[in-house]
mmCIF file of C-alpha atoms in Angstrom:
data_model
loop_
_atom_site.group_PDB
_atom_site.id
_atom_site.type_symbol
_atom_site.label_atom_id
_atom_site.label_comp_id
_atom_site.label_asym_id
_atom_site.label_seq_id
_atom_site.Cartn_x
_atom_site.Cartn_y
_atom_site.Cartn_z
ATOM 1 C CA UNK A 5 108.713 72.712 154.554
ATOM 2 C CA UNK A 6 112.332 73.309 154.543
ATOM 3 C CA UNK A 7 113.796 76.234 153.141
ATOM 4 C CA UNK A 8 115.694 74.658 149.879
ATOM 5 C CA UNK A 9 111.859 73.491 148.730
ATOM 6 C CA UNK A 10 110.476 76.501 149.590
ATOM 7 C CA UNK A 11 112.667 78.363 147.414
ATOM 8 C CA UNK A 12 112.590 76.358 144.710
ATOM 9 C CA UNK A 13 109.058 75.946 144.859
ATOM 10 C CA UNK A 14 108.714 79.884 145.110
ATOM 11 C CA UNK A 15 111.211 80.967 142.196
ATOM 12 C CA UNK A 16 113.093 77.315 140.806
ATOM 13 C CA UNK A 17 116.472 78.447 139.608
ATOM 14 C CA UNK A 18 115.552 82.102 139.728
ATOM 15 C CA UNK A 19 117.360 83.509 142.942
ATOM 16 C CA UNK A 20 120.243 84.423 144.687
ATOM 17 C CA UNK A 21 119.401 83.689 147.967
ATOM 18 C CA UNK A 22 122.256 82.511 150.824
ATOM 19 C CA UNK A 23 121.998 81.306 154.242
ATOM 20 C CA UNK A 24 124.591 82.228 156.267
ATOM 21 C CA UNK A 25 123.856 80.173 159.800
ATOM 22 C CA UNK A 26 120.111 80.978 160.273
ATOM 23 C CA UNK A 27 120.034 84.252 158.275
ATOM 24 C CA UNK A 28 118.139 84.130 154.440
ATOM 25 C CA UNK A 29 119.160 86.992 152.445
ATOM 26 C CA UNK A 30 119.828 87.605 148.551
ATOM 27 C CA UNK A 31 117.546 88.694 145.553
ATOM 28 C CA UNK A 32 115.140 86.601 143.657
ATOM 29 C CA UNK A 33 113.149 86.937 140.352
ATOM 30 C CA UNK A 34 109.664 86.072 139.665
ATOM 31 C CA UNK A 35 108.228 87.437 136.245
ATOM 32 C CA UNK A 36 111.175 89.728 135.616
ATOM 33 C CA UNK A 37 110.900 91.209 138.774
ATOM 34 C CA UNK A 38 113.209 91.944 141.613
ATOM 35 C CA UNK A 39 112.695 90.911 145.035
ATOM 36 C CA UNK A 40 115.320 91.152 148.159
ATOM 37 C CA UNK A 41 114.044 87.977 150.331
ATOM 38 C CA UNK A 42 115.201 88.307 153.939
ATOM 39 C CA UNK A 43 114.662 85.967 156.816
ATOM 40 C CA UNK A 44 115.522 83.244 159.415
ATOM 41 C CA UNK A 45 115.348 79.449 159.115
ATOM 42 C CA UNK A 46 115.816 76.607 161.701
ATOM 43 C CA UNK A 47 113.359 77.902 164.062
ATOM 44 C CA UNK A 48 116.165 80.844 164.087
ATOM 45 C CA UNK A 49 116.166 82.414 167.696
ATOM 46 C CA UNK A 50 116.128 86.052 167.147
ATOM 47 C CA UNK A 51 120.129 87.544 168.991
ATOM 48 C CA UNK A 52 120.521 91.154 168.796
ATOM 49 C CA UNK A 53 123.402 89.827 166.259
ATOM 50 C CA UNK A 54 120.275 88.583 163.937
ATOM 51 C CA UNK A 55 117.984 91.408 164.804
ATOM 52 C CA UNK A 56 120.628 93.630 163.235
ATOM 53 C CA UNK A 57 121.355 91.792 160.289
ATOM 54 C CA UNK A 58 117.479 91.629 159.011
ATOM 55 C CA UNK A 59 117.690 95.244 159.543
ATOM 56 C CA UNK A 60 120.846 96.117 157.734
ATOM 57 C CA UNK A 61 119.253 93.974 154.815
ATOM 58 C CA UNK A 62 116.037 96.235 154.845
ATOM 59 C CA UNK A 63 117.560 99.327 154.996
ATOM 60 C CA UNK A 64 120.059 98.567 152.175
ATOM 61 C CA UNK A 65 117.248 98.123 149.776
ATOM 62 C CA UNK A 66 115.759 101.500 151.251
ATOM 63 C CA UNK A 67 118.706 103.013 150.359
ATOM 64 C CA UNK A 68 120.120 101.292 147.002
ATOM 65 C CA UNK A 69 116.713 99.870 145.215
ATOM 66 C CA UNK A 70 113.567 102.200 145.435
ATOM 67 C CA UNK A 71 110.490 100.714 145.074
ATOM 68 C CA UNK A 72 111.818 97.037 145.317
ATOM 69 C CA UNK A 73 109.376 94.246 146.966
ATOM 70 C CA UNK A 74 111.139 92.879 149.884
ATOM 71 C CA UNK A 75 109.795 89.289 151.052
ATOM 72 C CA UNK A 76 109.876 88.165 154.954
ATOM 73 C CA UNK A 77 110.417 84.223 155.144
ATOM 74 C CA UNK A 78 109.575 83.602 158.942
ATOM 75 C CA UNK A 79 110.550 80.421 160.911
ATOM 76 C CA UNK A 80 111.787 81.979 164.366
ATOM 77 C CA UNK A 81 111.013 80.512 167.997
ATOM 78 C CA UNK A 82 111.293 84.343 168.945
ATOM 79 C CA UNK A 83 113.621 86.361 170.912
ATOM 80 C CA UNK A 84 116.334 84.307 172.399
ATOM 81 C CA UNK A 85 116.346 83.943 175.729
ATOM 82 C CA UNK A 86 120.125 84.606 176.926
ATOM 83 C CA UNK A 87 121.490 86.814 179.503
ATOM 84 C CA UNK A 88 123.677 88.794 177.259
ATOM 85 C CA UNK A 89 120.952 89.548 175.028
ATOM 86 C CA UNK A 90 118.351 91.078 177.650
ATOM 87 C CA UNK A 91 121.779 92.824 179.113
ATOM 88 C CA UNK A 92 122.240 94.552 176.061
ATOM 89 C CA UNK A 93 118.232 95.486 175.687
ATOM 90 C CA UNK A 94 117.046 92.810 172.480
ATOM 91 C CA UNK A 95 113.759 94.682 172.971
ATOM 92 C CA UNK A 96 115.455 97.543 171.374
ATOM 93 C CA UNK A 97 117.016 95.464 168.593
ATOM 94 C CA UNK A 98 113.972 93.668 167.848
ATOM 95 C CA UNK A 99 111.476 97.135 167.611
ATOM 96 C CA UNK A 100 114.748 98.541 165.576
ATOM 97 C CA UNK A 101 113.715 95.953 163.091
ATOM 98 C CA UNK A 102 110.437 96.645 162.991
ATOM 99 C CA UNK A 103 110.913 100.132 162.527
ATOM 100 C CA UNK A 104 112.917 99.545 159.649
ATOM 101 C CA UNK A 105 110.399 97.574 157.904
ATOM 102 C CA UNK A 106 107.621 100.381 158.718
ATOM 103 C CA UNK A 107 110.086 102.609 157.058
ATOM 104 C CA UNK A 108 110.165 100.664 154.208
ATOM 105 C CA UNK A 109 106.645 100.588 153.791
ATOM 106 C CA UNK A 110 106.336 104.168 154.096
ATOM 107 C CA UNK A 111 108.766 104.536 151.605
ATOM 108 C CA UNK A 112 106.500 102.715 149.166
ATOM 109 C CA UNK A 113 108.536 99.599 149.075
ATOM 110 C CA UNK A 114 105.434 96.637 149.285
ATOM 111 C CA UNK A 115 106.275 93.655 152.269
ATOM 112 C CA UNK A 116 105.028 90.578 152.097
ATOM 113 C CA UNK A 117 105.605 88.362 155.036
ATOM 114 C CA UNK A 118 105.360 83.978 154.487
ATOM 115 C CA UNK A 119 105.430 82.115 157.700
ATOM 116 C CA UNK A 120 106.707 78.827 156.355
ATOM 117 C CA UNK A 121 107.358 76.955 159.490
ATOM 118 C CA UNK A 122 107.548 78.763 162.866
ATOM 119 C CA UNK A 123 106.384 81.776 163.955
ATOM 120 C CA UNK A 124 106.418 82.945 167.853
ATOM 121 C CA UNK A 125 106.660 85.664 170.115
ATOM 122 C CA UNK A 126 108.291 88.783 169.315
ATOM 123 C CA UNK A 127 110.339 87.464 166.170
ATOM 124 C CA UNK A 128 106.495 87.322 164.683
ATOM 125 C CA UNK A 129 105.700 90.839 165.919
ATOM 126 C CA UNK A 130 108.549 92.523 164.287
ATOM 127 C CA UNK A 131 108.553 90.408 160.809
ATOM 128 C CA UNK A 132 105.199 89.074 159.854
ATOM 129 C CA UNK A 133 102.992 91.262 161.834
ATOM 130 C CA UNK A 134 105.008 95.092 160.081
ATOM 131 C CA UNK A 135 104.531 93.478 156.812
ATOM 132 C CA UNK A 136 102.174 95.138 154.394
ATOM 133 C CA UNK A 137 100.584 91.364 154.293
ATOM 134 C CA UNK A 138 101.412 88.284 156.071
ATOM 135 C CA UNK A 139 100.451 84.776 154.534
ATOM 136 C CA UNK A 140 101.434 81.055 155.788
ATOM 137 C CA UNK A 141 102.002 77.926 155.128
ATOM 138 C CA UNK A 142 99.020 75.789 156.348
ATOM 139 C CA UNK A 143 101.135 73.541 158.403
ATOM 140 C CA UNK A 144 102.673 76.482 160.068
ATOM 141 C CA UNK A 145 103.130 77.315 164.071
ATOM 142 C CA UNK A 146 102.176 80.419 165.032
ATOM 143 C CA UNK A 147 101.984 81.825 168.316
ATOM 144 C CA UNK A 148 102.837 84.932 170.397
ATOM 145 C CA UNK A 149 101.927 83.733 173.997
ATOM 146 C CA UNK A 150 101.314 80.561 175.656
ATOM 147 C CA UNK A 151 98.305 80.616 178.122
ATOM 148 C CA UNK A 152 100.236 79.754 181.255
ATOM 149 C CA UNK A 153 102.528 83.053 180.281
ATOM 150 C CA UNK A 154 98.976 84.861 179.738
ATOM 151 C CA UNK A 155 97.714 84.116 182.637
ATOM 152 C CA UNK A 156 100.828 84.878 184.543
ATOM 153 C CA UNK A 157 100.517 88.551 182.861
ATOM 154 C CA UNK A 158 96.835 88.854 182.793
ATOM 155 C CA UNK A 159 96.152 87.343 186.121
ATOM 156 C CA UNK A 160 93.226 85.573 184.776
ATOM 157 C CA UNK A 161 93.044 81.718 186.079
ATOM 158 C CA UNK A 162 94.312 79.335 183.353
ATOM 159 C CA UNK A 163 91.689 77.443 183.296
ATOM 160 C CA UNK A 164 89.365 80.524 182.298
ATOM 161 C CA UNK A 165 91.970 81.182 179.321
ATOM 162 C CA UNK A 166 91.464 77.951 177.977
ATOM 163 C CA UNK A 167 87.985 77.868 178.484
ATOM 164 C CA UNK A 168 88.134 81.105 176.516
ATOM 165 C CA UNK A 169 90.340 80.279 173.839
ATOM 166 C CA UNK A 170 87.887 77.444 172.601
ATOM 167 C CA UNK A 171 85.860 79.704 171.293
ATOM 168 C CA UNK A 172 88.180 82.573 170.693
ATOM 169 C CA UNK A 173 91.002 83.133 168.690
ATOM 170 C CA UNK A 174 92.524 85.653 170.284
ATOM 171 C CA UNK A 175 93.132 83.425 173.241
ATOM 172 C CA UNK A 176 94.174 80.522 170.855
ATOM 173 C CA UNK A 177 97.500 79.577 169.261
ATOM 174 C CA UNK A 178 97.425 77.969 165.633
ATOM 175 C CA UNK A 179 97.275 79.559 161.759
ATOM 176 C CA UNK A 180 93.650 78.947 161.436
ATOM 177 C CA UNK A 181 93.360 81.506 164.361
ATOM 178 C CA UNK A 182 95.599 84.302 162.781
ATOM 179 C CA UNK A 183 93.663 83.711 159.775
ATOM 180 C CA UNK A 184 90.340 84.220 161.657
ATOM 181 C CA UNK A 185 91.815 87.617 163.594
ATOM 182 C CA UNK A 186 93.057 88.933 160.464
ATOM 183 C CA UNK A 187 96.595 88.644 161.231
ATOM 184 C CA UNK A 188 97.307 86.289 158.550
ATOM 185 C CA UNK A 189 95.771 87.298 155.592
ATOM 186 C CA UNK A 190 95.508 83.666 153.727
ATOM 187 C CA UNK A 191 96.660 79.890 153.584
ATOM 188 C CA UNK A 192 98.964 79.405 150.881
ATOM 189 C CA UNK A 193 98.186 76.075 149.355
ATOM 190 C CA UNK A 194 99.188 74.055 145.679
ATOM 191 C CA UNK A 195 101.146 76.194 143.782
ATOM 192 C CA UNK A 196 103.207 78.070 145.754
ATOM 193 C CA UNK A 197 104.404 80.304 142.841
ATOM 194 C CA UNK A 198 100.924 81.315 142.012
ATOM 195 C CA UNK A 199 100.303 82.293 144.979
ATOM 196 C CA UNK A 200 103.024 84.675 145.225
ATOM 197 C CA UNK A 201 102.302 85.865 141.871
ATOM 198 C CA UNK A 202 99.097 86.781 143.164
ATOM 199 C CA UNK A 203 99.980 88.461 146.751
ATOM 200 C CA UNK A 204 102.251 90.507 144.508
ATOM 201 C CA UNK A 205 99.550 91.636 142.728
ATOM 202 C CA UNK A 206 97.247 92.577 145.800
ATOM 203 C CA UNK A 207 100.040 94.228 147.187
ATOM 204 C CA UNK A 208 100.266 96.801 144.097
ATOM 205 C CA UNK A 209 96.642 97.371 144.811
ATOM 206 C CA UNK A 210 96.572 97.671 148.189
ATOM 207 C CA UNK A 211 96.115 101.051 149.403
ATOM 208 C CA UNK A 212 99.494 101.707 151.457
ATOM 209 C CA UNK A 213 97.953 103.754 154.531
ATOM 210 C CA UNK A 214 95.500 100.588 154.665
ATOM 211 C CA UNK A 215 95.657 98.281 156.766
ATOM 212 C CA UNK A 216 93.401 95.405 156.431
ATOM 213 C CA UNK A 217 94.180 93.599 159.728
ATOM 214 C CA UNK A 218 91.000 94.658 161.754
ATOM 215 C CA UNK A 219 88.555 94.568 158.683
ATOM 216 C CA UNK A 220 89.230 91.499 158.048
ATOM 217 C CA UNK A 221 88.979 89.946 161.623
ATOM 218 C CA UNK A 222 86.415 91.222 162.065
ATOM 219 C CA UNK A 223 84.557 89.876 158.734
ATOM 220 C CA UNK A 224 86.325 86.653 160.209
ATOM 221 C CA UNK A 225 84.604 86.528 163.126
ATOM 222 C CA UNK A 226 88.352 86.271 165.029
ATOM 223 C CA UNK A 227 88.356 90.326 166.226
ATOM 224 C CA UNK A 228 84.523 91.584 165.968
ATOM 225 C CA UNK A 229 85.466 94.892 167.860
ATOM 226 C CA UNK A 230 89.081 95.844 166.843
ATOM 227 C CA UNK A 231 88.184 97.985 163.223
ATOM 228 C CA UNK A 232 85.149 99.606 165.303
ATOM 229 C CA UNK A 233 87.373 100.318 168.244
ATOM 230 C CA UNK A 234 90.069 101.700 165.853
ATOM 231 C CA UNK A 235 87.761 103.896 163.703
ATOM 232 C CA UNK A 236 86.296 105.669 167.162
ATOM 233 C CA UNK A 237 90.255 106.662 168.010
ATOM 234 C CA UNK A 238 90.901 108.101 164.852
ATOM 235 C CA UNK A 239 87.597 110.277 164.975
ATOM 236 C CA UNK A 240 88.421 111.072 168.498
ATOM 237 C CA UNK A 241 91.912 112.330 167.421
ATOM 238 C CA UNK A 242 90.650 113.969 164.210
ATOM 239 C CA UNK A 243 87.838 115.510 166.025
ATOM 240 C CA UNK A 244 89.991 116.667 168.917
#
């Protein structure tokens, strides 16, 4: 879905939001309230240039509009892959970003992430994956690494990996696999509107120190050891 029908279908007439090259920023109004939507479009490769800008745009609400919902529209191929940007450390830009969203969050402003087309690599990490919630679109790409790259890392043949990943998400790209691992929350289907409406809603319920990722993966079936791994940490720090 391309961004124009995405907005429209999200809030019609009701927003401000401008695109200046692959950057999405401006306010937008569903139900008489006030979100600041920020994001990429065109498969956006994520510069230190764009890194910075998503996190100017978070930090400005922080500062100017407590307690305003800020909405993450993802479609990003991930960190571009130029010399000049590793030269001047886009690792650091990128976990900037995501910093600034976890300071959002801690400063009780809800973030809801919507992967409407792509979502790869570290532009997903620091966008979708800091948000209080990510959904997606059900035709959406998401990925973070291929298997030849996780082999290459893991040293694991790739023919094991993709033995694995048939019966695995965690070794499998696709949304129906973030779904099952708890990374995406839910498929956003019909009314797009509604939908909103109601992730809105769950976010103002949501308990804010909460996160639901590991629960629900491993409900899912996509992460069965992650929440019990997690909760024997926390015992072992609180104990310690």
């Amino acid at each position: 879905m391309n961004i124009d029908t995405l907005l429209n279908a999200l809030f019609g007439s009701q927003h401000q939001v401008q695109r200046n090259g692959d950057f999405l920023a401006g306010d937008a109004s569903l139900d008489g309230q006030t979100l600041r939507v920020i994001g990429t479009t065109e498969h956006a490769p994520i510069g230190v240039e764009l890194a910075l800008a998503q996190a100017r745009e978070v930090l400005d609400v922080v500062r100017n509009h407590p307690g305003q919902t800020i909405l993450l529209l993802i479609d990003t191929q991930g960190q571009r892959l130029r010399h000049r940007d590793e030269l001047l450390a886009i690792n650091r830009y990128m976990a900037h970003l995501g910093c600034c969203i976890e300071l959002a969050r801690r400063q009780g402003h809800a973030v809801i992430g919507l992967i409407y087309d792509q979502a790869l690599s570290g532009g997903f990490i620091t966008s979708g994956l800091m948000a209080d919630a990510c959904y997606a679109l059900p035709e959406a790409e998401i990925r973070v690494m291929r298997l030849p790259a996780m082999a290459r890392i893991t040293k694991i043949d790739e023919a094991r990996l993709t033995e694995l990943s048939q019966s695995n998400p965690v070794f499998a790209p696709g949304v129906d696999n973030y779904v099952a691992m708890g990374a995406v929350r839910s498929l956003w289907t019909g009314d797009l509107q509604a939908q909103l409406r109601q992730a809105l809603l769950d976010a103002r319920s949501d308990n804010a120190s909460h996160d639901r990722r590991a629960a629900d993966g491993a409900a899912r079936g996509g992460r069965k050891l992650s929440a019990q791994v997690s909760a024997q940490v926390r015992h072992a720090g609180t104990a310690a």
